Amino acid sequence: MTMAMTGTRAEAEERVDTLLLEPLTGLKRGKDGEGRRMSAEAHAKMLARLRSWLAYLDDEQLAGLRDHVVALSVKGEWPTEAQIRRTAMILKPAPPETYPYVRSMMTSRLGFRAMAEGWAFEMYQEVKRHGPPPFVEGGWKEKQLREEAANNQRRLRIAEENIAARIATEDQKAFHAHWHRDMAEIRAMQDEKRKEGQAA
C-alpha cells in the first residue's frame, strides 16, 4: 500500500487528483451554505482545499473516499466540503503534525481548558473534522461539545465494563481504543507546549 506521507507534497496532491478528483469530474457543482449553486470559482477553491487537505490519505483510502463521495452525491452534484472532510476523517483521522490548526487549537488556552473540564476529546474531533475558523469560546458549539462529552463518558464507561467482562462489541472496543488514542495525542501536544513554555 502506497502511503501518502512518502515523497513530496506535490506528489501526494497529484495522487488526490488522480485517485479522487479527476474520476469525479462528471459531478456537477454543489450548493453553498445557503442552498445556491456554487460558482465555478468557489468550486475550484473547494477542490484546491480538498486536494491539499486529503493528501494524508493513502491510495486505498482515496479510492474508498471516491466511492463515498459518489454515494453522498444527490442529483449528480458534489456533496459539501464538510461532508467530504467528515467522511475522510472516518476513514483515517488527519495526523496533527500535518494539520497545524489542530495543534494550535488543542494547545491554546481553550484547548487546555477543554482538557481540564473533560471535553478535550470532543473538541479534538471537531477541529479535525471542520478546521478553521475556530468556534467562539463559550458559544453554542462549546455547549454542544460538552453535551457530547457527557454522552461519550457514559459510552466509554459501558465499553470499559463490557471489555472487562469480555462481552464488548467490536464497536465498543473500537470506540474505547479511539478515545484513548486521541487523548494520548492531545496530552502529548499539550505536554510539548508546556515544555516549550518552560524553555522560553
PDB file of C-alpha atoms in Angstrom:
ATOM      1  CA  MET A   1       0.000   0.000   0.000  1.00  0.00           C
ATOM      2  CA  THR A   2       1.412   3.374  -1.028  1.00  0.00           C
ATOM      3  CA  MET A   3       1.457   5.769   1.906  1.00  0.00           C
ATOM      4  CA  ALA A   4       0.581   9.425   1.352  1.00  0.00           C
ATOM      5  CA  MET A   5       3.310  10.857   3.538  1.00  0.00           C
ATOM      6  CA  THR A   6       6.166   9.469   1.423  1.00  0.00           C
ATOM      7  CA  GLY A   7       7.539  11.562  -1.428  1.00  0.00           C
ATOM      8  CA  THR A   8       6.928  15.244  -1.925  1.00  0.00           C
ATOM      9  CA  ARG A   9       3.839  17.231  -1.097  1.00  0.00           C
ATOM     10  CA  ALA A  10       3.267  17.785  -4.804  1.00  0.00           C
ATOM     11  CA  GLU A  11       3.288  14.038  -5.415  1.00  0.00           C
ATOM     12  CA  ALA A  12       0.796  13.488  -2.607  1.00  0.00           C
ATOM     13  CA  GLU A  13      -1.569  16.104  -4.025  1.00  0.00           C
ATOM     14  CA  GLU A  14      -1.172  14.620  -7.502  1.00  0.00           C
ATOM     15  CA  ARG A  15      -2.403  11.317  -6.074  1.00  0.00           C
ATOM     16  CA  VAL A  16      -5.515  13.071  -4.754  1.00  0.00           C
ATOM     17  CA  ASP A  17      -6.138  14.387  -8.273  1.00  0.00           C
ATOM     18  CA  THR A  18      -5.584  11.011  -9.924  1.00  0.00           C
ATOM     19  CA  LEU A  19      -7.487   8.803  -7.479  1.00  0.00           C
ATOM     20  CA  LEU A  20     -10.258  11.142  -6.287  1.00  0.00           C
ATOM     21  CA  LEU A  21     -10.843  14.434  -8.056  1.00  0.00           C
ATOM     22  CA  GLU A  22     -10.307  13.539 -11.711  1.00  0.00           C
ATOM     23  CA  PRO A  23     -12.611  10.473 -11.629  1.00  0.00           C
ATOM     24  CA  LEU A  24     -15.340  12.718 -10.172  1.00  0.00           C
ATOM     25  CA  THR A  25     -15.171  15.487 -12.791  1.00  0.00           C
ATOM     26  CA  GLY A  26     -18.591  14.371 -14.062  1.00  0.00           C
ATOM     27  CA  LEU A  27     -20.272  15.587 -10.890  1.00  0.00           C
ATOM     28  CA  LYS A  28     -21.952  18.990 -11.058  1.00  0.00           C
ATOM     29  CA  ARG A  29     -21.025  21.852  -8.751  1.00  0.00           C
ATOM     30  CA  GLY A  30     -22.800  21.525  -5.431  1.00  0.00           C
ATOM     31  CA  LYS A  31     -24.690  24.017  -3.285  1.00  0.00           C
ATOM     32  CA  ASP A  32     -23.259  26.600  -0.919  1.00  0.00           C
ATOM     33  CA  GLY A  33     -24.353  27.082   2.688  1.00  0.00           C
ATOM     34  CA  GLU A  34     -27.450  28.989   1.552  1.00  0.00           C
ATOM     35  CA  GLY A  35     -28.550  26.350  -0.932  1.00  0.00           C
ATOM     36  CA  ARG A  36     -27.378  28.239  -4.030  1.00  0.00           C
ATOM     37  CA  ARG A  37     -25.297  26.682  -6.784  1.00  0.00           C
ATOM     38  CA  MET A  38     -21.599  27.269  -6.112  1.00  0.00           C
ATOM     39  CA  SER A  39     -19.825  29.490  -8.593  1.00  0.00           C
ATOM     40  CA  ALA A  40     -17.053  27.975 -10.690  1.00  0.00           C
ATOM     41  CA  GLU A  41     -14.517  29.965  -8.674  1.00  0.00           C
ATOM     42  CA  ALA A  42     -15.894  28.807  -5.307  1.00  0.00           C
ATOM     43  CA  HIS A  43     -15.988  25.213  -6.515  1.00  0.00           C
ATOM     44  CA  ALA A  44     -12.373  25.405  -7.727  1.00  0.00           C
ATOM     45  CA  LYS A  45     -11.291  26.805  -4.346  1.00  0.00           C
ATOM     46  CA  MET A  46     -13.096  23.959  -2.577  1.00  0.00           C
ATOM     47  CA  LEU A  47     -11.280  21.383  -4.722  1.00  0.00           C
ATOM     48  CA  ALA A  48      -7.959  23.099  -4.044  1.00  0.00           C
ATOM     49  CA  ARG A  49      -8.567  22.920  -0.287  1.00  0.00           C
ATOM     50  CA  LEU A  50      -9.533  19.275  -0.529  1.00  0.00           C
ATOM     51  CA  ARG A  51      -6.519  18.488  -2.710  1.00  0.00           C
ATOM     52  CA  SER A  52      -4.225  19.865  -0.029  1.00  0.00           C
ATOM     53  CA  TRP A  53      -6.081  18.548   2.998  1.00  0.00           C
ATOM     54  CA  LEU A  54      -6.681  14.989   1.736  1.00  0.00           C
ATOM     55  CA  ALA A  55      -3.040  14.391   0.811  1.00  0.00           C
ATOM     56  CA  TYR A  56      -2.534  12.404   4.047  1.00  0.00           C
ATOM     57  CA  LEU A  57      -4.761   9.557   2.806  1.00  0.00           C
ATOM     58  CA  ASP A  58      -3.201   6.548   1.110  1.00  0.00           C
ATOM     59  CA  ASP A  59      -4.273   5.105  -2.257  1.00  0.00           C
ATOM     60  CA  GLU A  60      -6.816   2.683  -0.842  1.00  0.00           C
ATOM     61  CA  GLN A  61      -8.394   5.335   1.369  1.00  0.00           C
ATOM     62  CA  LEU A  62      -8.628   7.818  -1.509  1.00  0.00           C
ATOM     63  CA  ALA A  63     -10.349   5.185  -3.641  1.00  0.00           C
ATOM     64  CA  GLY A  64     -12.724   4.450  -0.778  1.00  0.00           C
ATOM     65  CA  LEU A  65     -13.439   8.145  -0.303  1.00  0.00           C
ATOM     66  CA  ARG A  66     -14.219   8.437  -4.020  1.00  0.00           C
ATOM     67  CA  ASP A  67     -16.905   5.760  -3.622  1.00  0.00           C
ATOM     68  CA  HIS A  68     -18.299   7.571  -0.585  1.00  0.00           C
ATOM     69  CA  VAL A  69     -18.462  10.886  -2.467  1.00  0.00           C
ATOM     70  CA  VAL A  70     -20.463   9.202  -5.231  1.00  0.00           C
ATOM     71  CA  ALA A  71     -22.807   7.719  -2.632  1.00  0.00           C
ATOM     72  CA  LEU A  72     -23.225  11.112  -0.936  1.00  0.00           C
ATOM     73  CA  SER A  73     -23.947  12.977  -4.169  1.00  0.00           C
ATOM     74  CA  VAL A  74     -27.558  13.999  -4.786  1.00  0.00           C
ATOM     75  CA  LYS A  75     -28.790  14.530  -8.357  1.00  0.00           C
ATOM     76  CA  GLY A  76     -25.227  14.128  -9.606  1.00  0.00           C
ATOM     77  CA  GLU A  77     -23.939  17.057  -7.512  1.00  0.00           C
ATOM     78  CA  TRP A  78     -20.864  17.277  -5.310  1.00  0.00           C
ATOM     79  CA  PRO A  79     -21.596  16.819  -1.596  1.00  0.00           C
ATOM     80  CA  THR A  80     -20.491  19.612   0.694  1.00  0.00           C
ATOM     81  CA  GLU A  81     -16.859  20.065   1.684  1.00  0.00           C
ATOM     82  CA  ALA A  82     -17.821  19.375   5.308  1.00  0.00           C
ATOM     83  CA  GLN A  83     -19.398  16.041   4.330  1.00  0.00           C
ATOM     84  CA  ILE A  84     -16.271  15.021   2.430  1.00  0.00           C
ATOM     85  CA  ARG A  85     -13.975  16.016   5.297  1.00  0.00           C
ATOM     86  CA  ARG A  86     -16.095  14.144   7.846  1.00  0.00           C
ATOM     87  CA  THR A  87     -16.056  11.031   5.678  1.00  0.00           C
ATOM     88  CA  ALA A  88     -12.283  11.269   5.235  1.00  0.00           C
ATOM     89  CA  MET A  89     -11.842  11.575   8.990  1.00  0.00           C
ATOM     90  CA  ILE A  90     -13.862   8.379   9.485  1.00  0.00           C
ATOM     91  CA  LEU A  91     -11.601   6.564   7.027  1.00  0.00           C
ATOM     92  CA  LYS A  92      -8.486   7.913   8.718  1.00  0.00           C
ATOM     93  CA  PRO A  93      -8.111  10.862  11.121  1.00  0.00           C
ATOM     94  CA  ALA A  94      -5.736  13.540   9.867  1.00  0.00           C
ATOM     95  CA  PRO A  95      -2.381  13.404  11.705  1.00  0.00           C
ATOM     96  CA  PRO A  96      -1.967  16.518  13.889  1.00  0.00           C
ATOM     97  CA  GLU A  97       1.509  17.124  12.511  1.00  0.00           C
ATOM     98  CA  THR A  98       0.037  17.542   9.015  1.00  0.00           C
ATOM     99  CA  TYR A  99      -2.623  19.970  10.194  1.00  0.00           C
ATOM    100  CA  PRO A 100      -1.094  22.852  12.217  1.00  0.00           C
ATOM    101  CA  TYR A 101      -4.522  24.320  13.017  1.00  0.00           C
ATOM    102  CA  VAL A 102      -5.418  21.238  15.066  1.00  0.00           C
ATOM    103  CA  ARG A 103      -2.266  21.518  17.156  1.00  0.00           C
ATOM    104  CA  SER A 104      -2.666  25.269  17.621  1.00  0.00           C
ATOM    105  CA  MET A 105      -6.247  24.856  18.857  1.00  0.00           C
ATOM    106  CA  MET A 106      -5.535  21.945  21.184  1.00  0.00           C
ATOM    107  CA  THR A 107      -2.584  23.783  22.747  1.00  0.00           C
ATOM    108  CA  SER A 108      -4.458  27.076  23.065  1.00  0.00           C
ATOM    109  CA  ARG A 109      -5.951  28.340  26.306  1.00  0.00           C
ATOM    110  CA  LEU A 110      -9.274  26.889  25.175  1.00  0.00           C
ATOM    111  CA  GLY A 111      -7.677  23.508  24.456  1.00  0.00           C
ATOM    112  CA  PHE A 112      -6.129  23.334  27.922  1.00  0.00           C
ATOM    113  CA  ARG A 113      -9.452  24.346  29.460  1.00  0.00           C
ATOM    114  CA  ALA A 114     -11.254  21.642  27.487  1.00  0.00           C
ATOM    115  CA  MET A 115      -8.793  19.082  28.848  1.00  0.00           C
ATOM    116  CA  ALA A 116      -9.273  20.287  32.438  1.00  0.00           C
ATOM    117  CA  GLU A 117     -13.072  20.309  32.088  1.00  0.00           C
ATOM    118  CA  GLY A 118     -13.392  16.932  30.354  1.00  0.00           C
ATOM    119  CA  TRP A 119     -14.361  17.745  26.767  1.00  0.00           C
ATOM    120  CA  ALA A 120     -10.970  17.750  25.026  1.00  0.00           C
ATOM    121  CA  PHE A 121     -11.733  14.548  23.070  1.00  0.00           C
ATOM    122  CA  GLU A 122     -14.841  16.149  21.581  1.00  0.00           C
ATOM    123  CA  MET A 123     -13.032  19.402  20.777  1.00  0.00           C
ATOM    124  CA  TYR A 124     -10.291  17.377  19.058  1.00  0.00           C
ATOM    125  CA  GLN A 125     -12.842  15.631  16.828  1.00  0.00           C
ATOM    126  CA  GLU A 126     -14.449  18.979  15.986  1.00  0.00           C
ATOM    127  CA  VAL A 127     -11.284  20.789  14.929  1.00  0.00           C
ATOM    128  CA  LYS A 128     -10.020  17.771  12.966  1.00  0.00           C
ATOM    129  CA  ARG A 129     -13.291  17.432  11.079  1.00  0.00           C
ATOM    130  CA  HIS A 130     -14.025  21.050  10.285  1.00  0.00           C
ATOM    131  CA  GLY A 131     -10.838  23.083  10.612  1.00  0.00           C
ATOM    132  CA  PRO A 132     -10.846  26.881  10.791  1.00  0.00           C
ATOM    133  CA  PRO A 133     -12.482  29.225  11.524  1.00  0.00           C
ATOM    134  CA  PRO A 134     -12.441  28.350  15.233  1.00  0.00           C
ATOM    135  CA  PHE A 135     -15.707  28.240  17.118  1.00  0.00           C
ATOM    136  CA  VAL A 136     -16.438  31.013  19.603  1.00  0.00           C
ATOM    137  CA  GLU A 137     -15.349  30.258  23.153  1.00  0.00           C
ATOM    138  CA  GLY A 138     -18.374  29.824  25.379  1.00  0.00           C
ATOM    139  CA  GLY A 139     -20.798  29.743  22.425  1.00  0.00           C
ATOM    140  CA  TRP A 140     -23.306  27.155  21.249  1.00  0.00           C
ATOM    141  CA  LYS A 141     -20.601  24.877  19.828  1.00  0.00           C
ATOM    142  CA  GLU A 142     -18.885  24.594  23.195  1.00  0.00           C
ATOM    143  CA  LYS A 143     -22.233  23.714  24.799  1.00  0.00           C
ATOM    144  CA  GLN A 144     -22.772  21.047  22.145  1.00  0.00           C
ATOM    145  CA  LEU A 145     -19.313  19.571  22.742  1.00  0.00           C
ATOM    146  CA  ARG A 146     -19.939  19.442  26.488  1.00  0.00           C
ATOM    147  CA  GLU A 147     -23.154  17.514  25.873  1.00  0.00           C
ATOM    148  CA  GLU A 148     -21.299  15.131  23.553  1.00  0.00           C
ATOM    149  CA  ALA A 149     -18.631  14.679  26.228  1.00  0.00           C
ATOM    150  CA  ALA A 150     -21.247  13.620  28.784  1.00  0.00           C
ATOM    151  CA  ASN A 151     -22.659  11.077  26.334  1.00  0.00           C
ATOM    152  CA  ASN A 152     -19.213   9.819  25.405  1.00  0.00           C
ATOM    153  CA  GLN A 153     -18.247   9.380  29.058  1.00  0.00           C
ATOM    154  CA  ARG A 154     -21.265   7.122  29.553  1.00  0.00           C
ATOM    155  CA  ARG A 155     -20.393   5.280  26.355  1.00  0.00           C
ATOM    156  CA  LEU A 156     -16.772   4.900  27.470  1.00  0.00           C
ATOM    157  CA  ARG A 157     -17.782   3.618  30.904  1.00  0.00           C
ATOM    158  CA  ILE A 158     -20.076   0.977  29.390  1.00  0.00           C
ATOM    159  CA  ALA A 159     -17.365  -0.057  26.939  1.00  0.00           C
ATOM    160  CA  GLU A 160     -14.811  -0.432  29.746  1.00  0.00           C
ATOM    161  CA  GLU A 161     -17.223  -2.513  31.818  1.00  0.00           C
ATOM    162  CA  ASN A 162     -18.024  -4.764  28.864  1.00  0.00           C
ATOM    163  CA  ILE A 163     -14.373  -5.129  27.912  1.00  0.00           C
ATOM    164  CA  ALA A 164     -13.574  -6.165  31.479  1.00  0.00           C
ATOM    165  CA  ALA A 165     -16.443  -8.677  31.342  1.00  0.00           C
ATOM    166  CA  ARG A 166     -15.326  -9.869  27.878  1.00  0.00           C
ATOM    167  CA  ILE A 167     -18.708  -9.101  26.326  1.00  0.00           C
ATOM    168  CA  ALA A 168     -17.807  -5.881  24.486  1.00  0.00           C
ATOM    169  CA  THR A 169     -18.894  -5.473  20.872  1.00  0.00           C
ATOM    170  CA  GLU A 170     -16.388  -4.574  18.155  1.00  0.00           C
ATOM    171  CA  ASP A 171     -17.839  -1.049  18.045  1.00  0.00           C
ATOM    172  CA  GLN A 172     -17.310  -0.656  21.787  1.00  0.00           C
ATOM    173  CA  LYS A 173     -13.736  -1.885  21.520  1.00  0.00           C
ATOM    174  CA  ALA A 174     -13.061   0.470  18.599  1.00  0.00           C
ATOM    175  CA  PHE A 175     -14.514   3.485  20.428  1.00  0.00           C
ATOM    176  CA  HIS A 176     -12.532   2.658  23.574  1.00  0.00           C
ATOM    177  CA  ALA A 177      -9.302   2.433  21.568  1.00  0.00           C
ATOM    178  CA  HIS A 178     -10.119   5.596  19.608  1.00  0.00           C
ATOM    179  CA  TRP A 179     -10.832   7.602  22.762  1.00  0.00           C
ATOM    180  CA  HIS A 180      -7.621   6.562  24.500  1.00  0.00           C
ATOM    181  CA  ARG A 181      -5.512   7.037  21.355  1.00  0.00           C
ATOM    182  CA  ASP A 182      -6.806  10.556  20.758  1.00  0.00           C
ATOM    183  CA  MET A 183      -6.472  11.537  24.409  1.00  0.00           C
ATOM    184  CA  ALA A 184      -2.839  10.373  24.325  1.00  0.00           C
ATOM    185  CA  GLU A 185      -2.257  12.540  21.237  1.00  0.00           C
ATOM    186  CA  ILE A 186      -3.799  15.570  22.963  1.00  0.00           C
ATOM    187  CA  ARG A 187      -1.715  15.044  26.112  1.00  0.00           C
ATOM    188  CA  ALA A 188       1.436  14.737  24.011  1.00  0.00           C
ATOM    189  CA  MET A 189       0.711  18.014  22.195  1.00  0.00           C
ATOM    190  CA  GLN A 190      -0.069  19.829  25.436  1.00  0.00           C
ATOM    191  CA  ASP A 191       2.965  18.382  27.247  1.00  0.00           C
ATOM    192  CA  GLU A 192       5.170  19.589  24.394  1.00  0.00           C
ATOM    193  CA  LYS A 193       3.579  23.044  24.607  1.00  0.00           C
ATOM    194  CA  ARG A 194       4.289  23.196  28.352  1.00  0.00           C
ATOM    195  CA  LYS A 195       7.917  22.261  27.754  1.00  0.00           C
ATOM    196  CA  GLU A 196       8.218  24.981  25.136  1.00  0.00           C
ATOM    197  CA  GLY A 197       6.868  27.469  27.662  1.00  0.00           C
ATOM    198  CA  GLN A 198       9.343  26.355  30.305  1.00  0.00           C
ATOM    199  CA  ALA A 199      12.218  26.647  27.850  1.00  0.00           C
ATOM    200  CA  ALA A 200      11.226  30.151  26.764  1.00  0.00           C
TER     201      ALA A 200
END
